[in-house]
Amino acid sequence: MTDIDKQSAKPAAKAHRNGGNKSPRRRAREFALQGLYQCRFGGQDEAAAEAHLGEASTFGKADREFFVGLLRGARAQEAELQELLGPYLDRPMDELSPIEACILLLGALELRQFPETPYRVIINEAIELAKSFGGTDGHKFVNGVLDHLAAQLRPEEVAARQKQQQP
């Protein structure tokens, strides 16, 4: 690699680390997190949150259908999702960080409603959301809760993954 090649590769690598090359589904998750937060804690309804976020300059790069499915699904099934998460929480849902609560709801929804997405991808995406938007160690909490929930909701997939990892 020449010096010129190295210099031109640096901006691309930096852009990737800073999210410049985010997938449409990752962007959809980020917008869904923002929309769910606006609905739960900002008093907006789904339509207003969808309209507001749809005006963002980067929204065109998001998977709109996935975004809508996440936001509407999390709102419609919020009570059921909270019930699923409850046994794995160390405190009531309303005492969690608002961001972590929203991330857990979205992760639980994905684990339950999107079987085509591997559970490890869902958990990793939730961890990345927590690292980007949550508190210092919130990602560890999100990881632990969703890992336990995945074992409940997708026992065959989790068992197969664990079997692959054994020496």
Short mmCIF file of N, CA and C in Angstrom, two decimals:
data_model
loop_
_atom_site.label_atom_id
_atom_site.label_comp_id
_atom_site.label_asym_id
_atom_site.label_seq_id
_atom_site.Cartn_x
_atom_site.Cartn_y
_atom_site.Cartn_z
N MET A 1 0.86 -1.18 0.00
CA MET A 1 0.00 0.00 0.00
C MET A 1 0.90 1.24 0.00
N THR A 2 0.63 2.15 -0.89
CA THR A 2 1.43 3.37 -0.97
C THR A 2 1.00 4.34 0.10
N ASP A 3 1.80 5.39 0.29
CA ASP A 3 1.44 6.43 1.27
C ASP A 3 0.11 7.09 0.92
N ILE A 4 -0.12 7.29 -0.37
CA ILE A 4 -1.38 7.91 -0.80
C ILE A 4 -2.55 6.99 -0.47
N ASP A 5 -2.38 5.67 -0.72
CA ASP A 5 -3.43 4.72 -0.39
C ASP A 5 -3.72 4.72 1.11
N LYS A 6 -2.66 4.78 1.93
CA LYS A 6 -2.84 4.80 3.38
C LYS A 6 -3.60 6.04 3.82
N GLN A 7 -3.26 7.18 3.22
CA GLN A 7 -3.94 8.43 3.59
C GLN A 7 -5.41 8.39 3.20
N SER A 8 -5.70 7.84 2.03
CA SER A 8 -7.10 7.81 1.60
C SER A 8 -7.90 6.78 2.38
N ALA A 9 -7.24 5.76 2.93
CA ALA A 9 -7.93 4.75 3.72
C ALA A 9 -8.30 5.26 5.10
N LYS A 10 -7.53 6.20 5.64
CA LYS A 10 -7.79 6.69 6.99
C LYS A 10 -9.16 7.34 7.14
N PRO A 11 -9.58 8.25 6.24
CA PRO A 11 -10.91 8.84 6.42
C PRO A 11 -12.02 7.79 6.37
N ALA A 12 -11.87 6.79 5.50
CA ALA A 12 -12.90 5.75 5.42
C ALA A 12 -12.95 4.96 6.72
N ALA A 13 -11.80 4.62 7.27
CA ALA A 13 -11.77 3.88 8.53
C ALA A 13 -12.36 4.72 9.66
N LYS A 14 -12.01 5.99 9.68
CA LYS A 14 -12.55 6.87 10.73
C LYS A 14 -14.06 7.02 10.57
N ALA A 15 -14.53 7.18 9.34
CA ALA A 15 -15.96 7.31 9.11
C ALA A 15 -16.69 6.06 9.58
N HIS A 16 -16.09 4.89 9.34
CA HIS A 16 -16.72 3.65 9.78
C HIS A 16 -16.81 3.61 11.31
N ARG A 17 -15.73 3.97 12.00
CA ARG A 17 -15.74 3.97 13.47
C ARG A 17 -16.74 4.97 14.02
N ASN A 18 -16.92 6.07 13.32
CA ASN A 18 -17.84 7.11 13.79
C ASN A 18 -19.26 6.91 13.29
N GLY A 19 -19.50 5.78 12.61
CA GLY A 19 -20.86 5.49 12.19
C GLY A 19 -21.20 5.95 10.80
N GLY A 20 -20.21 6.41 10.03
CA GLY A 20 -20.48 6.87 8.68
C GLY A 20 -20.97 5.78 7.77
N ASN A 21 -20.69 4.55 8.08
CA ASN A 21 -21.09 3.42 7.24
C ASN A 21 -22.11 2.54 7.96
N LYS A 22 -23.02 3.13 8.68
CA LYS A 22 -24.02 2.37 9.41
C LYS A 22 -24.97 1.70 8.42
N SER A 23 -25.40 0.51 8.78
CA SER A 23 -26.36 -0.20 7.94
C SER A 23 -27.74 0.47 8.08
N PRO A 24 -28.59 0.28 7.09
CA PRO A 24 -29.96 0.83 7.20
C PRO A 24 -30.71 0.31 8.42
N ARG A 25 -30.47 -0.94 8.80
CA ARG A 25 -31.16 -1.48 9.96
C ARG A 25 -30.62 -0.87 11.26
N ARG A 26 -29.31 -0.62 11.33
CA ARG A 26 -28.77 0.04 12.53
C ARG A 26 -29.36 1.44 12.66
N ARG A 27 -29.41 2.16 11.55
CA ARG A 27 -30.01 3.50 11.58
C ARG A 27 -31.48 3.41 12.01
N ALA A 28 -32.19 2.41 11.52
CA ALA A 28 -33.59 2.23 11.90
C ALA A 28 -33.72 1.99 13.40
N ARG A 29 -32.81 1.20 13.95
CA ARG A 29 -32.83 0.96 15.40
C ARG A 29 -32.58 2.25 16.17
N GLU A 30 -31.64 3.05 15.70
CA GLU A 30 -31.35 4.33 16.37
C GLU A 30 -32.57 5.25 16.34
N PHE A 31 -33.21 5.33 15.17
CA PHE A 31 -34.40 6.17 15.07
C PHE A 31 -35.55 5.61 15.90
N ALA A 32 -35.68 4.28 15.93
CA ALA A 32 -36.73 3.66 16.75
C ALA A 32 -36.50 3.96 18.23
N LEU A 33 -35.24 3.92 18.65
CA LEU A 33 -34.91 4.25 20.04
C LEU A 33 -35.32 5.70 20.34
N GLN A 34 -34.98 6.60 19.45
CA GLN A 34 -35.34 8.00 19.66
C GLN A 34 -36.86 8.18 19.67
N GLY A 35 -37.54 7.49 18.75
CA GLY A 35 -39.00 7.59 18.69
C GLY A 35 -39.66 7.02 19.92
N LEU A 36 -39.18 5.87 20.38
CA LEU A 36 -39.76 5.26 21.57
C LEU A 36 -39.54 6.15 22.79
N TYR A 37 -38.35 6.73 22.88
CA TYR A 37 -38.06 7.66 23.97
C TYR A 37 -39.03 8.85 23.92
N GLN A 38 -39.23 9.41 22.74
CA GLN A 38 -40.14 10.55 22.59
C GLN A 38 -41.56 10.18 22.98
N CYS A 39 -41.98 8.98 22.64
CA CYS A 39 -43.33 8.53 22.99
C CYS A 39 -43.48 8.28 24.48
N ARG A 40 -42.51 7.57 25.07
CA ARG A 40 -42.62 7.19 26.47
C ARG A 40 -42.37 8.34 27.43
N PHE A 41 -41.43 9.21 27.08
CA PHE A 41 -41.02 10.24 28.04
C PHE A 41 -41.25 11.66 27.56
N GLY A 42 -41.57 11.82 26.29
CA GLY A 42 -41.81 13.15 25.75
C GLY A 42 -43.27 13.41 25.45
N GLY A 43 -44.11 12.41 25.65
CA GLY A 43 -45.54 12.58 25.48
C GLY A 43 -46.01 12.59 24.03
N GLN A 44 -45.15 12.28 23.08
CA GLN A 44 -45.59 12.26 21.68
C GLN A 44 -46.28 10.95 21.36
N ASP A 45 -47.18 10.99 20.39
CA ASP A 45 -47.74 9.73 19.90
C ASP A 45 -46.85 9.22 18.77
N GLU A 46 -47.09 7.99 18.37
CA GLU A 46 -46.24 7.36 17.36
C GLU A 46 -46.20 8.15 16.06
N ALA A 47 -47.36 8.61 15.61
CA ALA A 47 -47.42 9.33 14.34
C ALA A 47 -46.57 10.59 14.39
N ALA A 48 -46.63 11.31 15.51
CA ALA A 48 -45.83 12.54 15.63
C ALA A 48 -44.34 12.21 15.68
N ALA A 49 -43.98 11.16 16.40
CA ALA A 49 -42.57 10.75 16.47
C ALA A 49 -42.07 10.31 15.11
N GLU A 50 -42.88 9.52 14.40
CA GLU A 50 -42.49 9.07 13.05
C GLU A 50 -42.30 10.27 12.12
N ALA A 51 -43.23 11.21 12.16
CA ALA A 51 -43.15 12.38 11.29
C ALA A 51 -41.92 13.22 11.63
N HIS A 52 -41.70 13.44 12.91
CA HIS A 52 -40.56 14.25 13.35
C HIS A 52 -39.24 13.60 12.92
N LEU A 53 -39.09 12.32 13.20
CA LEU A 53 -37.84 11.63 12.86
C LEU A 53 -37.67 11.48 11.36
N GLY A 54 -38.78 11.35 10.65
CA GLY A 54 -38.72 11.24 9.19
C GLY A 54 -38.14 12.46 8.51
N GLU A 55 -38.12 13.57 9.22
CA GLU A 55 -37.56 14.81 8.68
C GLU A 55 -36.05 14.91 8.89
N ALA A 56 -35.47 14.02 9.67
CA ALA A 56 -34.02 14.06 9.93
C ALA A 56 -33.26 13.85 8.63
N SER A 57 -32.15 14.54 8.50
CA SER A 57 -31.39 14.49 7.25
C SER A 57 -30.87 13.09 6.92
N THR A 58 -30.62 12.25 7.92
CA THR A 58 -30.09 10.91 7.66
C THR A 58 -31.17 9.83 7.65
N PHE A 59 -32.43 10.22 7.82
CA PHE A 59 -33.49 9.22 7.88
C PHE A 59 -33.62 8.44 6.57
N GLY A 60 -33.32 9.06 5.46
CA GLY A 60 -33.41 8.39 4.17
C GLY A 60 -32.48 7.20 4.05
N LYS A 61 -31.46 7.14 4.92
CA LYS A 61 -30.52 6.02 4.89
C LYS A 61 -30.96 4.89 5.81
N ALA A 62 -32.07 5.07 6.51
CA ALA A 62 -32.58 4.05 7.43
C ALA A 62 -33.59 3.16 6.72
N ASP A 63 -33.76 1.95 7.23
CA ASP A 63 -34.78 1.03 6.74
C ASP A 63 -36.11 1.46 7.36
N ARG A 64 -36.89 2.19 6.60
CA ARG A 64 -38.11 2.79 7.12
C ARG A 64 -39.10 1.73 7.63
N GLU A 65 -39.28 0.67 6.88
CA GLU A 65 -40.22 -0.37 7.27
C GLU A 65 -39.81 -1.01 8.60
N PHE A 66 -38.52 -1.27 8.76
CA PHE A 66 -38.02 -1.84 10.00
C PHE A 66 -38.21 -0.86 11.15
N PHE A 67 -37.90 0.41 10.92
CA PHE A 67 -38.10 1.46 11.93
C PHE A 67 -39.55 1.47 12.40
N VAL A 68 -40.48 1.51 11.47
CA VAL A 68 -41.90 1.57 11.82
C VAL A 68 -42.31 0.32 12.58
N GLY A 69 -41.84 -0.84 12.14
CA GLY A 69 -42.16 -2.09 12.83
C GLY A 69 -41.66 -2.10 14.26
N LEU A 70 -40.44 -1.60 14.46
CA LEU A 70 -39.89 -1.54 15.82
C LEU A 70 -40.66 -0.57 16.70
N LEU A 71 -40.86 0.64 16.20
CA LEU A 71 -41.52 1.66 17.01
C LEU A 71 -42.96 1.27 17.35
N ARG A 72 -43.71 0.91 16.34
CA ARG A 72 -45.11 0.55 16.57
C ARG A 72 -45.24 -0.74 17.38
N GLY A 73 -44.37 -1.69 17.10
CA GLY A 73 -44.41 -2.95 17.83
C GLY A 73 -44.09 -2.77 19.31
N ALA A 74 -43.06 -1.98 19.59
CA ALA A 74 -42.68 -1.74 20.99
C ALA A 74 -43.78 -1.01 21.74
N ARG A 75 -44.42 -0.07 21.07
CA ARG A 75 -45.51 0.66 21.73
C ARG A 75 -46.73 -0.24 21.95
N ALA A 76 -47.09 -1.01 20.94
CA ALA A 76 -48.29 -1.85 21.02
C ALA A 76 -48.12 -2.98 22.03
N GLN A 77 -46.89 -3.49 22.17
CA GLN A 77 -46.65 -4.65 23.03
C GLN A 77 -45.87 -4.29 24.29
N GLU A 78 -45.85 -3.02 24.64
CA GLU A 78 -45.02 -2.56 25.75
C GLU A 78 -45.27 -3.32 27.04
N ALA A 79 -46.52 -3.52 27.40
CA ALA A 79 -46.83 -4.21 28.66
C ALA A 79 -46.35 -5.66 28.62
N GLU A 80 -46.55 -6.34 27.51
CA GLU A 80 -46.11 -7.73 27.38
C GLU A 80 -44.59 -7.83 27.41
N LEU A 81 -43.92 -6.89 26.75
CA LEU A 81 -42.46 -6.89 26.73
C LEU A 81 -41.90 -6.63 28.12
N GLN A 82 -42.53 -5.71 28.85
CA GLN A 82 -42.09 -5.44 30.22
C GLN A 82 -42.25 -6.69 31.09
N GLU A 83 -43.33 -7.41 30.87
CA GLU A 83 -43.55 -8.64 31.62
C GLU A 83 -42.48 -9.69 31.31
N LEU A 84 -42.10 -9.79 30.04
CA LEU A 84 -41.04 -10.72 29.65
C LEU A 84 -39.70 -10.33 30.28
N LEU A 85 -39.41 -9.05 30.31
CA LEU A 85 -38.14 -8.56 30.84
C LEU A 85 -38.07 -8.60 32.36
N GLY A 86 -39.21 -8.47 33.01
CA GLY A 86 -39.28 -8.35 34.47
C GLY A 86 -38.42 -9.31 35.27
N PRO A 87 -38.47 -10.60 34.99
CA PRO A 87 -37.69 -11.54 35.80
C PRO A 87 -36.17 -11.34 35.71
N TYR A 88 -35.71 -10.64 34.70
CA TYR A 88 -34.28 -10.47 34.50
C TYR A 88 -33.77 -9.10 34.93
N LEU A 89 -34.66 -8.29 35.47
CA LEU A 89 -34.29 -6.95 35.92
C LEU A 89 -34.01 -6.98 37.42
N ASP A 90 -33.09 -6.12 37.84
CA ASP A 90 -32.76 -6.04 39.27
C ASP A 90 -33.56 -4.97 39.99
N ARG A 91 -34.43 -4.30 39.24
CA ARG A 91 -35.30 -3.27 39.81
C ARG A 91 -36.48 -3.07 38.86
N PRO A 92 -37.53 -2.41 39.31
CA PRO A 92 -38.69 -2.20 38.43
C PRO A 92 -38.31 -1.41 37.17
N MET A 93 -39.02 -1.68 36.10
CA MET A 93 -38.75 -1.05 34.80
C MET A 93 -38.76 0.48 34.90
N ASP A 94 -39.66 1.04 35.70
CA ASP A 94 -39.75 2.49 35.78
C ASP A 94 -38.59 3.12 36.57
N GLU A 95 -37.74 2.29 37.17
CA GLU A 95 -36.56 2.81 37.86
C GLU A 95 -35.29 2.70 37.01
N LEU A 96 -35.41 2.11 35.83
CA LEU A 96 -34.26 2.01 34.92
C LEU A 96 -34.00 3.35 34.27
N SER A 97 -32.80 3.51 33.77
CA SER A 97 -32.50 4.67 32.93
C SER A 97 -33.50 4.65 31.78
N PRO A 98 -34.10 5.78 31.44
CA PRO A 98 -35.07 5.80 30.33
C PRO A 98 -34.51 5.24 29.02
N ILE A 99 -33.26 5.53 28.73
CA ILE A 99 -32.64 5.03 27.50
C ILE A 99 -32.50 3.51 27.57
N GLU A 100 -31.99 3.01 28.68
CA GLU A 100 -31.82 1.56 28.82
C GLU A 100 -33.17 0.85 28.78
N ALA A 101 -34.20 1.44 29.36
CA ALA A 101 -35.53 0.84 29.31
C ALA A 101 -36.01 0.74 27.87
N CYS A 102 -35.82 1.78 27.10
CA CYS A 102 -36.23 1.77 25.69
C CYS A 102 -35.42 0.76 24.88
N ILE A 103 -34.13 0.68 25.13
CA ILE A 103 -33.29 -0.29 24.43
C ILE A 103 -33.73 -1.71 24.75
N LEU A 104 -34.03 -1.97 26.01
CA LEU A 104 -34.49 -3.31 26.41
C LEU A 104 -35.83 -3.66 25.75
N LEU A 105 -36.73 -2.70 25.67
CA LEU A 105 -38.01 -2.95 25.01
C LEU A 105 -37.80 -3.29 23.54
N LEU A 106 -36.96 -2.53 22.87
CA LEU A 106 -36.69 -2.79 21.46
C LEU A 106 -36.00 -4.14 21.27
N GLY A 107 -35.03 -4.44 22.12
CA GLY A 107 -34.34 -5.72 22.03
C GLY A 107 -35.28 -6.89 22.28
N ALA A 108 -36.14 -6.76 23.27
CA ALA A 108 -37.11 -7.81 23.58
C ALA A 108 -38.07 -8.01 22.40
N LEU A 109 -38.51 -6.92 21.82
CA LEU A 109 -39.39 -7.01 20.65
C LEU A 109 -38.70 -7.75 19.51
N GLU A 110 -37.47 -7.38 19.23
CA GLU A 110 -36.74 -8.05 18.14
C GLU A 110 -36.56 -9.53 18.42
N LEU A 111 -36.18 -9.87 19.64
CA LEU A 111 -36.00 -11.28 19.97
C LEU A 111 -37.30 -12.06 19.78
N ARG A 112 -38.39 -11.42 20.07
CA ARG A 112 -39.69 -12.08 20.02
C ARG A 112 -40.30 -12.09 18.62
N GLN A 113 -40.17 -10.98 17.89
CA GLN A 113 -40.91 -10.81 16.64
C GLN A 113 -40.08 -10.94 15.37
N PHE A 114 -38.77 -10.98 15.46
CA PHE A 114 -37.93 -11.00 14.27
C PHE A 114 -36.99 -12.22 14.31
N PRO A 115 -37.56 -13.42 14.17
CA PRO A 115 -36.73 -14.63 14.29
C PRO A 115 -35.68 -14.76 13.19
N GLU A 116 -35.84 -14.04 12.09
CA GLU A 116 -34.87 -14.11 11.01
C GLU A 116 -33.55 -13.42 11.38
N THR A 117 -33.56 -12.58 12.40
CA THR A 117 -32.34 -11.91 12.86
C THR A 117 -31.74 -12.75 13.98
N PRO A 118 -30.49 -13.19 13.82
CA PRO A 118 -29.87 -13.99 14.88
C PRO A 118 -29.86 -13.24 16.22
N TYR A 119 -30.08 -13.99 17.28
CA TYR A 119 -30.17 -13.35 18.60
C TYR A 119 -28.90 -12.60 18.95
N ARG A 120 -27.73 -13.10 18.54
CA ARG A 120 -26.47 -12.41 18.86
C ARG A 120 -26.41 -11.06 18.17
N VAL A 121 -26.95 -10.96 16.97
CA VAL A 121 -26.98 -9.68 16.26
C VAL A 121 -27.86 -8.70 17.02
N ILE A 122 -29.01 -9.16 17.46
CA ILE A 122 -29.94 -8.30 18.21
C ILE A 122 -29.28 -7.79 19.49
N ILE A 123 -28.64 -8.68 20.21
CA ILE A 123 -27.99 -8.29 21.46
C ILE A 123 -26.83 -7.33 21.18
N ASN A 124 -26.03 -7.63 20.18
CA ASN A 124 -24.91 -6.74 19.84
C ASN A 124 -25.39 -5.36 19.42
N GLU A 125 -26.46 -5.30 18.66
CA GLU A 125 -27.00 -4.01 18.25
C GLU A 125 -27.52 -3.23 19.47
N ALA A 126 -28.16 -3.93 20.40
CA ALA A 126 -28.64 -3.28 21.63
C ALA A 126 -27.47 -2.75 22.45
N ILE A 127 -26.40 -3.53 22.51
CA ILE A 127 -25.20 -3.09 23.23
C ILE A 127 -24.64 -1.82 22.59
N GLU A 128 -24.58 -1.80 21.28
CA GLU A 128 -24.07 -0.61 20.58
C GLU A 128 -24.96 0.61 20.83
N LEU A 129 -26.26 0.41 20.86
CA LEU A 129 -27.16 1.52 21.19
C LEU A 129 -26.88 2.03 22.60
N ALA A 130 -26.71 1.10 23.53
CA ALA A 130 -26.44 1.50 24.92
C ALA A 130 -25.11 2.22 25.04
N LYS A 131 -24.11 1.79 24.29
CA LYS A 131 -22.82 2.48 24.33
C LYS A 131 -22.94 3.88 23.74
N SER A 132 -23.72 4.03 22.70
CA SER A 132 -23.86 5.33 22.03
C SER A 132 -24.76 6.30 22.79
N PHE A 133 -25.85 5.79 23.35
CA PHE A 133 -26.86 6.68 23.92
C PHE A 133 -27.03 6.55 25.43
N GLY A 134 -26.56 5.46 26.01
CA GLY A 134 -26.81 5.21 27.43
C GLY A 134 -25.70 5.65 28.33
N GLY A 135 -25.82 5.24 29.58
CA GLY A 135 -24.82 5.57 30.60
C GLY A 135 -23.55 4.75 30.43
N THR A 136 -22.59 5.02 31.28
CA THR A 136 -21.25 4.44 31.18
C THR A 136 -21.25 2.93 31.09
N ASP A 137 -21.90 2.24 31.99
CA ASP A 137 -21.89 0.78 31.99
C ASP A 137 -23.25 0.19 31.64
N GLY A 138 -24.12 0.98 31.07
CA GLY A 138 -25.45 0.50 30.71
C GLY A 138 -25.43 -0.66 29.73
N HIS A 139 -24.42 -0.67 28.87
CA HIS A 139 -24.35 -1.74 27.88
C HIS A 139 -24.17 -3.11 28.54
N LYS A 140 -23.50 -3.15 29.68
CA LYS A 140 -23.31 -4.43 30.38
C LYS A 140 -24.64 -4.95 30.92
N PHE A 141 -25.43 -4.03 31.46
CA PHE A 141 -26.75 -4.39 31.98
C PHE A 141 -27.65 -4.88 30.84
N VAL A 142 -27.68 -4.13 29.75
CA VAL A 142 -28.49 -4.50 28.58
C VAL A 142 -28.07 -5.89 28.08
N ASN A 143 -26.78 -6.13 27.99
CA ASN A 143 -26.27 -7.41 27.52
C ASN A 143 -26.77 -8.55 28.42
N GLY A 144 -26.63 -8.39 29.72
CA GLY A 144 -27.04 -9.44 30.64
C GLY A 144 -28.52 -9.75 30.57
N VAL A 145 -29.34 -8.70 30.54
CA VAL A 145 -30.79 -8.91 30.51
C VAL A 145 -31.21 -9.58 29.21
N LEU A 146 -30.74 -9.07 28.08
CA LEU A 146 -31.14 -9.64 26.80
C LEU A 146 -30.58 -11.04 26.59
N ASP A 147 -29.41 -11.31 27.13
CA ASP A 147 -28.84 -12.65 27.03
C ASP A 147 -29.75 -13.66 27.74
N HIS A 148 -30.23 -13.31 28.92
CA HIS A 148 -31.15 -14.19 29.65
C HIS A 148 -32.48 -14.34 28.90
N LEU A 149 -32.98 -13.23 28.36
CA LEU A 149 -34.25 -13.27 27.64
C LEU A 149 -34.12 -14.11 26.37
N ALA A 150 -32.99 -14.02 25.69
CA ALA A 150 -32.76 -14.83 24.48
C ALA A 150 -32.82 -16.32 24.82
N ALA A 151 -32.25 -16.69 25.95
CA ALA A 151 -32.28 -18.10 26.37
C ALA A 151 -33.72 -18.57 26.59
N GLN A 152 -34.57 -17.67 27.04
CA GLN A 152 -35.98 -18.02 27.25
C GLN A 152 -36.74 -18.07 25.93
N LEU A 153 -36.56 -17.05 25.08
CA LEU A 153 -37.36 -16.94 23.87
C LEU A 153 -36.84 -17.77 22.70
N ARG A 154 -35.54 -18.03 22.70
CA ARG A 154 -34.93 -18.76 21.58
C ARG A 154 -33.99 -19.86 22.09
N PRO A 155 -34.52 -20.78 22.88
CA PRO A 155 -33.65 -21.77 23.52
C PRO A 155 -32.85 -22.63 22.52
N GLU A 156 -33.46 -23.01 21.40
CA GLU A 156 -32.75 -23.85 20.43
C GLU A 156 -31.58 -23.10 19.81
N GLU A 157 -31.82 -21.86 19.43
CA GLU A 157 -30.77 -21.04 18.81
C GLU A 157 -29.62 -20.80 19.79
N VAL A 158 -29.95 -20.49 21.04
CA VAL A 158 -28.92 -20.25 22.05
C VAL A 158 -28.13 -21.54 22.32
N ALA A 159 -28.83 -22.67 22.43
CA ALA A 159 -28.16 -23.95 22.68
C ALA A 159 -27.24 -24.31 21.52
N ALA A 160 -27.68 -24.09 20.31
CA ALA A 160 -26.84 -24.39 19.14
C ALA A 160 -25.59 -23.52 19.13
N ARG A 161 -25.74 -22.26 19.49
CA ARG A 161 -24.59 -21.35 19.54
C ARG A 161 -23.61 -21.81 20.62
N GLN A 162 -24.13 -22.17 21.78
CA GLN A 162 -23.26 -22.61 22.88
C GLN A 162 -22.53 -23.90 22.51
N LYS A 163 -23.22 -24.78 21.80
CA LYS A 163 -22.61 -26.03 21.37
C LYS A 163 -21.46 -25.77 20.40
N GLN A 164 -21.63 -24.79 19.50
CA GLN A 164 -20.59 -24.42 18.55
C GLN A 164 -19.35 -23.89 19.24
N GLN A 165 -19.55 -23.22 20.35
CA GLN A 165 -18.43 -22.57 21.05
C GLN A 165 -17.65 -23.51 21.95
N GLN A 166 -18.19 -24.69 22.21
CA GLN A 166 -17.49 -25.64 23.07
C GLN A 166 -16.32 -26.27 22.31
N PRO A 167 -15.20 -26.47 23.02
CA PRO A 167 -14.02 -27.06 22.35
C PRO A 167 -14.20 -28.52 22.02
#
